[in-house]
Amino acid sequence: MIELRQLSKHYRAARSVAWPMTRQWVRAVDEVSFSIAPGESVGLVGESGSGKSTLGQMLLGLTAPTSGSVLLDGRQLPQGRAAVAALRGQAQAVFQDPYDALSPRQTVRAILTEPVRHLQRHTRDELEGLAVRALERVGLHARDLDRYPHQFSGGQRQRIGIARAISVRPRFIVLDEPVSALDVSIQAQVINLLMEIRREQGIAYLFISHNLAIVEHSCERVVVLYLGKVMEIVPTAALHVAPLHPYTRALIEAIPVPDPARVQGGSLLAGDMPDPANPPSGCRFHTRCPMALDACRLAAPELTEHGANHWIACHRRTELTPVSDPARVTATAP
Ligand code: SF4
């Protein structure tokens, strides 16, 4: 349904103060390609600064790509305001912070009916009925329609954000860290709600998260991003058994296991992510990769098929092994 082809976003950085005073480019997203089928849930994971949110914004038409294209049902989307207009009825978003995502000046009624009013023709009573149904679907009540966002808890606000997204009956939702600002006790409720809605309505999700355990619980495939480049595309079922890219392994092995008897092991990532304005040559992960060779510094690896629906960008892909402790993936899923 949605296809990204060689999608890139480069931002102009401030001019260097050192000689030579060259203008630098931050390669937030660099030639990313993958697709999302109708009703499919695809996870997008990576550390902060890997380009996940920029990619989500380009999918929604909120940020124009520097190069490459987004196709919807095989047709290339126009760019800029035209892209937003073309996508408005088909794609929606749920953002990370439910405190910022809702206007404090609007009642829940206005928040839920305004998007529908712009996109579809309805009478006042029909709009009210749609708003009530969306609200009840996320576990809130018709009596909440006249309340303001500050009168709700964080979890309830995120439910209102979800109700707003589903109120226009979209085919596709970008979930940008939808639970990371919520209490752990609420996260499972919100994720289960999102999964129920997907099953009922057949909506496709791009689930952006830095938490592989949550993505593993919610998605059929995972796209692993590092410094704007795709390192791996892997079915979540294969996270337990398939040989994994060193970066994906490191992300999994960094997940703490809530068991004091287990020793934290594996190859934890050392250091910070390099500056995206000056990314490492060759494989972008080579400065932190425990398997790096000289060849990794010289040439960037191609994303190559490594099994059914499994793609890896690594020069040493034939030597990769499954993660040593599969319990680590599921241990902290909410
Ligand atoms: Fe590590 Fe080299 Fe593979 Fe990059 S290409 S992940 S540096 S082994």
mmCIF file of C-alpha atoms and ligand atoms in Angstrom:
data_model
loop_
_atom_site.group_PDB
_atom_site.id
_atom_site.type_symbol
_atom_site.label_atom_id
_atom_site.label_comp_id
_atom_site.label_asym_id
_atom_site.label_seq_id
_atom_site.Cartn_x
_atom_site.Cartn_y
_atom_site.Cartn_z
ATOM 1 C CA MET A 1 0.000 0.000 0.000
ATOM 2 C CA ILE A 2 2.758 2.429 0.978
ATOM 3 C CA GLU A 3 6.167 2.186 -0.604
ATOM 4 C CA LEU A 4 9.295 4.199 0.117
ATOM 5 C CA ARG A 5 11.810 4.325 -2.716
ATOM 6 C CA GLN A 6 15.328 5.536 -1.995
ATOM 7 C CA LEU A 7 13.883 8.143 0.356
ATOM 8 C CA SER A 8 16.378 10.686 1.728
ATOM 9 C CA LYS A 9 16.190 13.800 3.856
ATOM 10 C CA HIS A 10 19.251 15.985 4.239
ATOM 11 C CA TYR A 11 19.220 19.145 6.349
ATOM 12 C CA ARG A 12 21.650 21.989 5.919
ATOM 13 C CA ALA A 13 23.732 22.336 9.089
ATOM 14 C CA ALA A 14 25.198 25.601 10.362
ATOM 15 C CA ARG A 15 28.324 26.720 8.501
ATOM 16 C CA SER A 16 31.524 25.400 10.104
ATOM 17 C CA VAL A 17 33.492 28.055 12.035
ATOM 18 C CA ALA A 18 36.792 26.291 11.316
ATOM 19 C CA TRP A 19 38.674 26.709 8.025
ATOM 20 C CA PRO A 20 37.607 25.684 5.416
ATOM 21 C CA MET A 21 34.176 27.167 6.221
ATOM 22 C CA THR A 22 32.176 24.594 4.326
ATOM 23 C CA ARG A 23 28.440 24.127 4.628
ATOM 24 C CA GLN A 24 27.637 20.700 6.089
ATOM 25 C CA TRP A 25 24.633 18.493 5.470
ATOM 26 C CA VAL A 26 22.988 16.348 8.110
ATOM 27 C CA ARG A 27 21.872 13.131 6.450
ATOM 28 C CA ALA A 28 18.899 12.399 8.695
ATOM 29 C CA VAL A 29 17.546 9.723 6.337
ATOM 30 C CA ASP A 30 19.626 8.269 3.521
ATOM 31 C CA GLU A 31 18.191 6.200 0.652
ATOM 32 C CA VAL A 32 15.691 4.189 2.669
ATOM 33 C CA SER A 33 13.432 1.734 0.826
ATOM 34 C CA PHE A 34 10.743 -0.571 2.191
ATOM 35 C CA SER A 35 7.002 -1.051 1.862
ATOM 36 C CA ILE A 36 3.996 -1.587 4.096
ATOM 37 C CA ALA A 37 1.130 -3.862 3.032
ATOM 38 C CA PRO A 38 -2.546 -3.146 3.833
ATOM 39 C CA GLY A 39 -3.237 -4.000 7.480
ATOM 40 C CA GLU A 40 0.429 -4.710 8.215
ATOM 41 C CA SER A 41 2.199 -3.379 11.290
ATOM 42 C CA VAL A 42 5.840 -2.498 10.653
ATOM 43 C CA GLY A 43 8.133 -1.438 13.477
ATOM 44 C CA LEU A 44 10.828 1.185 12.961
ATOM 45 C CA VAL A 45 13.519 1.018 15.637
ATOM 46 C CA GLY A 46 16.829 2.705 16.319
ATOM 47 C CA GLU A 47 18.506 4.983 18.834
ATOM 48 C CA SER A 48 17.607 8.656 19.201
ATOM 49 C CA GLY A 49 18.886 10.533 16.163
ATOM 50 C CA SER A 50 18.662 7.571 13.796
ATOM 51 C CA GLY A 51 16.055 9.338 11.620
ATOM 52 C CA LYS A 52 12.914 7.450 12.685
ATOM 53 C CA SER A 53 10.666 10.459 13.249
ATOM 54 C CA THR A 54 11.908 12.231 10.104
ATOM 55 C CA LEU A 55 10.951 9.143 8.120
ATOM 56 C CA GLY A 56 7.488 9.134 9.726
ATOM 57 C CA GLN A 57 7.036 12.819 8.862
ATOM 58 C CA MET A 58 7.953 12.187 5.238
ATOM 59 C CA LEU A 59 5.417 9.353 5.091
ATOM 60 C CA LEU A 60 2.750 11.766 6.321
ATOM 61 C CA GLY A 61 3.794 14.454 3.845
ATOM 62 C CA LEU A 62 4.765 16.783 6.727
ATOM 63 C CA THR A 63 8.396 16.934 5.598
ATOM 64 C CA ALA A 64 9.411 17.018 1.939
ATOM 65 C CA PRO A 65 12.095 14.468 1.019
ATOM 66 C CA THR A 66 15.375 15.690 -0.452
ATOM 67 C CA SER A 67 15.231 12.823 -2.942
ATOM 68 C CA GLY A 68 13.362 9.595 -3.490
ATOM 69 C CA SER A 69 9.626 9.103 -3.414
ATOM 70 C CA VAL A 70 6.669 7.821 -1.422
ATOM 71 C CA LEU A 71 4.105 5.789 -3.361
ATOM 72 C CA LEU A 72 0.535 5.193 -2.222
ATOM 73 C CA ASP A 73 -1.195 2.325 -4.044
ATOM 74 C CA GLY A 74 1.543 2.487 -6.673
ATOM 75 C CA ARG A 75 1.121 6.204 -7.372
ATOM 76 C CA GLN A 76 3.781 8.690 -6.409
ATOM 77 C CA LEU A 77 2.633 11.249 -3.886
ATOM 78 C CA PRO A 78 3.072 14.907 -4.753
ATOM 79 C CA GLN A 79 5.260 16.912 -2.384
ATOM 80 C CA GLY A 80 4.594 19.652 0.156
ATOM 81 C CA ARG A 81 1.053 20.856 0.853
ATOM 82 C CA ALA A 82 -0.294 18.803 -2.038
ATOM 83 C CA ALA A 83 1.061 15.640 -0.379
ATOM 84 C CA VAL A 84 -0.604 16.518 2.921
ATOM 85 C CA ALA A 85 -3.914 17.150 1.162
ATOM 86 C CA ALA A 86 -3.642 13.875 -0.770
ATOM 87 C CA LEU A 87 -2.912 11.897 2.386
ATOM 88 C CA ARG A 88 -5.184 13.578 4.900
ATOM 89 C CA GLY A 89 -8.072 11.133 4.642
ATOM 90 C CA GLN A 90 -5.843 8.064 4.325
ATOM 91 C CA ALA A 91 -3.043 8.568 6.821
ATOM 92 C CA GLN A 92 -3.115 9.829 10.382
ATOM 93 C CA ALA A 93 -0.621 10.110 13.235
ATOM 94 C CA VAL A 94 -0.457 9.428 16.946
ATOM 95 C CA PHE A 95 2.371 11.360 18.542
ATOM 96 C CA GLN A 96 4.615 10.616 21.482
ATOM 97 C CA ASP A 97 3.548 13.277 23.916
ATOM 98 C CA PRO A 98 -0.193 13.294 24.608
ATOM 99 C CA TYR A 99 0.257 16.607 26.485
ATOM 100 C CA ASP A 100 1.518 18.442 23.391
ATOM 101 C CA ALA A 101 -0.495 16.605 20.751
ATOM 102 C CA LEU A 102 -3.901 17.975 21.784
ATOM 103 C CA SER A 103 -4.906 21.625 21.720
ATOM 104 C CA PRO A 104 -5.579 22.769 25.312
ATOM 105 C CA ARG A 105 -8.196 25.244 23.969
ATOM 106 C CA GLN A 106 -10.399 22.641 22.317
ATOM 107 C CA THR A 107 -12.918 20.353 23.936
ATOM 108 C CA VAL A 108 -12.761 16.664 23.130
ATOM 109 C CA ARG A 109 -15.808 17.205 20.896
ATOM 110 C CA ALA A 110 -13.924 19.764 18.772
ATOM 111 C CA ILE A 111 -10.763 17.617 18.711
ATOM 112 C CA LEU A 112 -12.677 14.633 17.365
ATOM 113 C CA THR A 113 -15.089 16.322 14.969
ATOM 114 C CA GLU A 114 -12.858 18.910 13.326
ATOM 115 C CA PRO A 115 -10.770 16.457 11.220
ATOM 116 C CA VAL A 116 -13.901 14.614 10.081
ATOM 117 C CA ARG A 117 -15.677 17.876 9.216
ATOM 118 C CA HIS A 118 -12.801 18.897 6.927
ATOM 119 C CA LEU A 119 -12.689 15.584 5.096
ATOM 120 C CA GLN A 120 -16.220 14.252 4.924
ATOM 121 C CA ARG A 121 -19.759 15.635 4.635
ATOM 122 C CA HIS A 122 -21.834 14.910 7.730
ATOM 123 C CA THR A 123 -24.738 16.490 9.556
ATOM 124 C CA ARG A 124 -24.175 17.786 13.066
ATOM 125 C CA ASP A 125 -25.861 14.711 14.592
ATOM 126 C CA GLU A 126 -23.763 12.349 12.472
ATOM 127 C CA LEU A 127 -20.579 14.107 13.560
ATOM 128 C CA GLU A 128 -21.631 13.803 17.181
ATOM 129 C CA GLY A 129 -22.361 10.093 16.687
ATOM 130 C CA LEU A 130 -18.952 9.517 15.051
ATOM 131 C CA ALA A 131 -17.197 11.306 17.910
ATOM 132 C CA VAL A 132 -19.066 9.272 20.543
ATOM 133 C CA ARG A 133 -18.290 5.991 18.772
ATOM 134 C CA ALA A 134 -14.568 6.865 18.437
ATOM 135 C CA LEU A 135 -14.444 7.855 22.099
ATOM 136 C CA GLU A 136 -16.200 4.698 23.269
ATOM 137 C CA ARG A 137 -13.916 2.584 21.080
ATOM 138 C CA VAL A 138 -10.915 3.817 23.051
ATOM 139 C CA GLY A 139 -12.601 3.199 26.419
ATOM 140 C CA LEU A 140 -13.869 6.733 27.183
ATOM 141 C CA HIS A 141 -17.457 7.961 27.429
ATOM 142 C CA ALA A 142 -19.877 10.333 25.709
ATOM 143 C CA ARG A 143 -19.894 12.475 28.864
ATOM 144 C CA ASP A 144 -16.210 13.274 28.190
ATOM 145 C CA LEU A 145 -17.043 15.208 25.002
ATOM 146 C CA ASP A 146 -17.279 18.569 26.753
ATOM 147 C CA ARG A 147 -14.125 18.205 28.801
ATOM 148 C CA TYR A 148 -10.710 19.687 27.966
ATOM 149 C CA PRO A 149 -7.427 17.735 27.613
ATOM 150 C CA HIS A 150 -6.032 18.989 30.947
ATOM 151 C CA GLN A 151 -8.909 17.218 32.721
ATOM 152 C CA PHE A 152 -7.573 13.789 31.664
ATOM 153 C CA SER A 153 -4.626 11.634 32.708
ATOM 154 C CA GLY A 154 -1.736 10.972 30.286
ATOM 155 C CA GLY A 155 -3.121 7.571 29.290
ATOM 156 C CA GLN A 156 -6.586 9.019 28.679
ATOM 157 C CA ARG A 157 -5.111 11.806 26.551
ATOM 158 C CA GLN A 158 -3.294 9.267 24.430
ATOM 159 C CA ARG A 159 -6.617 7.448 24.012
ATOM 160 C CA ILE A 160 -8.142 10.724 22.784
ATOM 161 C CA GLY A 161 -5.238 11.046 20.323
ATOM 162 C CA ILE A 162 -5.970 7.525 19.070
ATOM 163 C CA ALA A 163 -9.702 8.326 18.817
ATOM 164 C CA ARG A 164 -8.848 11.416 16.747
ATOM 165 C CA ALA A 165 -6.656 9.317 14.429
ATOM 166 C CA ILE A 166 -9.298 6.620 13.836
ATOM 167 C CA SER A 167 -12.220 9.059 13.569
ATOM 168 C CA VAL A 168 -11.556 9.657 9.840
ATOM 169 C CA ARG A 169 -11.277 5.881 9.166
ATOM 170 C CA PRO A 170 -7.672 6.047 7.854
ATOM 171 C CA ARG A 171 -5.914 3.184 6.057
ATOM 172 C CA PHE A 172 -2.580 3.934 7.642
ATOM 173 C CA ILE A 173 -1.376 5.414 10.954
ATOM 174 C CA VAL A 174 2.122 6.540 11.912
ATOM 175 C CA LEU A 175 2.551 5.801 15.623
ATOM 176 C CA ASP A 176 5.520 7.887 16.726
ATOM 177 C CA GLU A 177 6.637 6.476 20.099
ATOM 178 C CA PRO A 178 2.958 6.234 21.161
ATOM 179 C CA VAL A 179 3.620 4.813 24.625
ATOM 180 C CA SER A 180 7.052 6.042 25.641
ATOM 181 C CA ALA A 181 5.642 9.052 27.549
ATOM 182 C CA LEU A 182 3.182 6.876 29.488
ATOM 183 C CA ASP A 183 3.507 4.994 32.779
ATOM 184 C CA VAL A 184 4.574 1.387 32.318
ATOM 185 C CA SER A 185 1.241 0.251 33.788
ATOM 186 C CA ILE A 186 -0.633 2.144 31.048
ATOM 187 C CA GLN A 187 1.627 1.154 28.150
ATOM 188 C CA ALA A 188 0.224 -2.374 27.830
ATOM 189 C CA GLN A 189 -3.374 -1.085 27.788
ATOM 190 C CA VAL A 190 -2.632 1.416 25.009
ATOM 191 C CA ILE A 191 -0.674 -1.125 22.923
ATOM 192 C CA ASN A 192 -3.422 -3.718 23.271
ATOM 193 C CA LEU A 193 -5.993 -1.094 22.277
ATOM 194 C CA LEU A 194 -3.963 -0.226 19.163
ATOM 195 C CA MET A 195 -3.678 -3.890 18.219
ATOM 196 C CA GLU A 196 -7.430 -4.471 18.693
ATOM 197 C CA ILE A 197 -8.227 -1.472 16.473
ATOM 198 C CA ARG A 198 -5.851 -2.756 13.808
ATOM 199 C CA ARG A 199 -7.496 -6.180 13.810
ATOM 200 C CA GLU A 200 -11.007 -4.695 13.637
ATOM 201 C CA GLN A 201 -10.392 -2.008 11.038
ATOM 202 C CA GLY A 202 -7.479 -3.434 9.011
ATOM 203 C CA ILE A 203 -5.407 -0.278 9.446
ATOM 204 C CA ALA A 204 -1.687 -0.496 8.608
ATOM 205 C CA TYR A 205 0.757 0.890 11.190
ATOM 206 C CA LEU A 206 4.265 2.261 11.087
ATOM 207 C CA PHE A 207 5.170 1.788 14.752
ATOM 208 C CA ILE A 208 8.159 3.986 15.615
ATOM 209 C CA SER A 209 9.898 3.045 18.839
ATOM 210 C CA HIS A 210 13.316 2.787 20.431
ATOM 211 C CA ASN A 211 12.054 -0.252 22.384
ATOM 212 C CA LEU A 212 12.503 -3.488 20.460
ATOM 213 C CA ALA A 213 10.487 -5.431 23.048
ATOM 214 C CA ILE A 214 7.395 -3.306 22.387
ATOM 215 C CA VAL A 215 7.843 -3.536 18.623
ATOM 216 C CA GLU A 216 8.289 -7.295 18.817
ATOM 217 C CA HIS A 217 4.960 -7.496 20.655
ATOM 218 C CA SER A 218 3.108 -5.260 18.171
ATOM 219 C CA CYS A 219 4.549 -5.729 14.676
ATOM 220 C CA GLU A 220 5.034 -8.327 11.986
ATOM 221 C CA ARG A 221 8.278 -6.879 10.633
ATOM 222 C CA VAL A 222 10.981 -4.623 12.046
ATOM 223 C CA VAL A 223 13.053 -2.081 10.128
ATOM 224 C CA VAL A 224 16.263 -1.257 12.020
ATOM 225 C CA LEU A 225 17.655 2.205 11.304
ATOM 226 C CA TYR A 226 21.110 3.514 12.226
ATOM 227 C CA LEU A 227 22.307 7.022 11.334
ATOM 228 C CA GLY A 228 19.597 7.289 8.674
ATOM 229 C CA LYS A 229 20.451 3.984 6.964
ATOM 230 C CA VAL A 230 18.543 0.704 7.073
ATOM 231 C CA MET A 231 20.702 -1.935 8.748
ATOM 232 C CA GLU A 232 18.176 -4.751 8.700
ATOM 233 C CA ILE A 233 14.578 -5.618 7.815
ATOM 234 C CA VAL A 234 13.502 -8.716 9.704
ATOM 235 C CA PRO A 235 10.223 -10.506 10.496
ATOM 236 C CA THR A 236 9.633 -10.225 14.255
ATOM 237 C CA ALA A 237 9.149 -14.015 14.471
ATOM 238 C CA ALA A 238 12.736 -14.384 13.219
ATOM 239 C CA LEU A 239 14.187 -12.173 15.996
ATOM 240 C CA HIS A 240 14.439 -15.343 18.126
ATOM 241 C CA VAL A 241 16.032 -17.650 15.609
ATOM 242 C CA ALA A 242 17.616 -15.884 12.639
ATOM 243 C CA PRO A 243 21.175 -14.550 12.433
ATOM 244 C CA LEU A 244 20.940 -10.860 13.183
ATOM 245 C CA HIS A 245 22.851 -7.738 12.167
ATOM 246 C CA PRO A 246 25.387 -6.721 14.881
ATOM 247 C CA TYR A 247 23.420 -3.512 15.554
ATOM 248 C CA THR A 248 20.106 -5.348 15.965
ATOM 249 C CA ARG A 249 21.837 -7.827 18.285
ATOM 250 C CA ALA A 250 23.246 -4.969 20.340
ATOM 251 C CA LEU A 251 19.785 -3.375 20.631
ATOM 252 C CA ILE A 252 18.312 -6.676 21.842
ATOM 253 C CA GLU A 253 21.170 -7.373 24.234
ATOM 254 C CA ALA A 254 20.771 -3.904 25.744
ATOM 255 C CA ILE A 255 17.233 -4.794 26.884
ATOM 256 C CA PRO A 256 17.415 -5.455 30.622
ATOM 257 C CA VAL A 257 15.943 -8.767 31.785
ATOM 258 C CA PRO A 258 13.881 -8.285 34.977
ATOM 259 C CA ASP A 259 15.473 -11.261 36.707
ATOM 260 C CA PRO A 260 18.205 -10.675 39.327
ATOM 261 C CA ALA A 261 19.505 -14.208 38.767
ATOM 262 C CA ARG A 262 20.401 -13.451 35.144
ATOM 263 C CA VAL A 263 23.669 -11.757 34.354
ATOM 264 C CA GLN A 264 23.527 -8.846 31.888
ATOM 265 C CA GLY A 265 25.663 -10.051 29.005
ATOM 266 C CA GLY A 266 26.113 -9.649 25.312
ATOM 267 C CA SER A 267 27.777 -6.917 23.339
ATOM 268 C CA LEU A 268 26.494 -3.663 24.804
ATOM 269 C CA LEU A 269 26.960 -0.682 22.509
ATOM 270 C CA ALA A 270 29.912 1.481 23.439
ATOM 271 C CA GLY A 271 29.976 5.233 22.958
ATOM 272 C CA ASP A 272 27.498 7.554 21.307
ATOM 273 C CA MET A 273 26.144 7.611 17.816
ATOM 274 C CA PRO A 274 28.528 9.517 15.482
ATOM 275 C CA ASP A 275 27.659 13.006 14.242
ATOM 276 C CA PRO A 276 25.123 12.636 11.396
ATOM 277 C CA ALA A 277 26.676 15.721 9.756
ATOM 278 C CA ASN A 278 29.903 13.780 9.479
ATOM 279 C CA PRO A 279 28.962 10.083 9.329
ATOM 280 C CA PRO A 280 31.655 7.386 9.283
ATOM 281 C CA SER A 281 32.844 6.188 5.898
ATOM 282 C CA GLY A 282 31.848 2.757 4.616
ATOM 283 C CA CYS A 283 29.447 1.009 6.972
ATOM 284 C CA ARG A 284 28.057 3.696 9.269
ATOM 285 C CA PHE A 285 28.097 1.266 12.190
ATOM 286 C CA HIS A 286 31.790 0.382 11.902
ATOM 287 C CA THR A 287 32.934 2.717 14.715
ATOM 288 C CA ARG A 288 30.862 0.712 17.232
ATOM 289 C CA CYS A 289 30.692 -2.716 15.617
ATOM 290 C CA PRO A 290 32.464 -5.593 17.418
ATOM 291 C CA MET A 291 32.821 -7.419 14.072
ATOM 292 C CA ALA A 292 34.220 -4.534 12.008
ATOM 293 C CA LEU A 293 36.980 -5.265 9.472
ATOM 294 C CA ASP A 294 39.089 -2.874 7.404
ATOM 295 C CA ALA A 295 36.720 -3.467 4.483
ATOM 296 C CA CYS A 296 33.851 -2.087 6.571
ATOM 297 C CA ARG A 297 35.565 1.319 6.710
ATOM 298 C CA LEU A 298 36.021 1.460 2.962
ATOM 299 C CA ALA A 299 32.700 0.419 1.435
ATOM 300 C CA ALA A 300 29.097 0.660 2.569
ATOM 301 C CA PRO A 301 27.363 -2.746 2.554
ATOM 302 C CA GLU A 302 24.303 -3.219 0.335
ATOM 303 C CA LEU A 303 20.981 -4.254 1.869
ATOM 304 C CA THR A 304 20.859 -7.886 0.673
ATOM 305 C CA GLU A 305 18.202 -10.583 1.049
ATOM 306 C CA HIS A 306 19.290 -13.060 3.700
ATOM 307 C CA GLY A 307 16.200 -15.260 4.016
ATOM 308 C CA ALA A 308 12.454 -15.038 3.597
ATOM 309 C CA ASN A 309 11.523 -11.358 4.055
ATOM 310 C CA HIS A 310 14.859 -10.844 5.819
ATOM 311 C CA TRP A 311 17.337 -8.230 4.568
ATOM 312 C CA ILE A 312 20.699 -7.343 6.089
ATOM 313 C CA ALA A 313 23.283 -4.661 5.270
ATOM 314 C CA CYS A 314 26.550 -6.188 6.480
ATOM 315 C CA HIS A 315 29.746 -7.348 4.755
ATOM 316 C CA ARG A 316 29.912 -10.287 7.164
ATOM 317 C CA ARG A 317 26.285 -11.397 6.879
ATOM 318 C CA THR A 318 27.238 -15.046 6.236
ATOM 319 C CA GLU A 319 29.016 -15.171 9.630
ATOM 320 C CA LEU A 320 26.184 -13.669 11.694
ATOM 321 C CA THR A 321 24.486 -15.704 14.432
ATOM 322 C CA PRO A 322 21.132 -15.518 16.281
ATOM 323 C CA VAL A 323 20.928 -13.523 19.487
ATOM 324 C CA SER A 324 22.361 -15.554 22.367
ATOM 325 C CA ASP A 325 19.502 -14.952 24.811
ATOM 326 C CA PRO A 326 16.091 -14.971 23.092
ATOM 327 C CA ALA A 327 14.355 -14.387 26.460
ATOM 328 C CA ARG A 328 15.791 -10.883 26.360
ATOM 329 C CA VAL A 329 13.398 -9.855 23.582
ATOM 330 C CA THR A 330 10.194 -10.929 25.269
ATOM 331 C CA ALA A 331 11.183 -10.350 28.885
ATOM 332 C CA THR A 332 10.228 -6.705 29.050
ATOM 333 C CA ALA A 333 7.351 -6.613 26.577
ATOM 334 C CA PRO A 334 4.421 -4.910 28.320
HETATM 335 FE FE1 SF4 B 1 29.916 -4.483 11.387
HETATM 336 FE FE2 SF4 B 1 31.218 -4.472 9.076
HETATM 337 FE FE3 SF4 B 1 28.835 -5.585 9.241
HETATM 338 FE FE4 SF4 B 1 29.082 -2.938 9.399
HETATM 339 S S1 SF4 B 1 29.564 -4.217 7.640
HETATM 340 S S2 SF4 B 1 27.818 -4.214 10.697
HETATM 341 S S3 SF4 B 1 31.012 -2.758 10.517
HETATM 342 S S4 SF4 B 1 30.692 -6.256 10.283
#
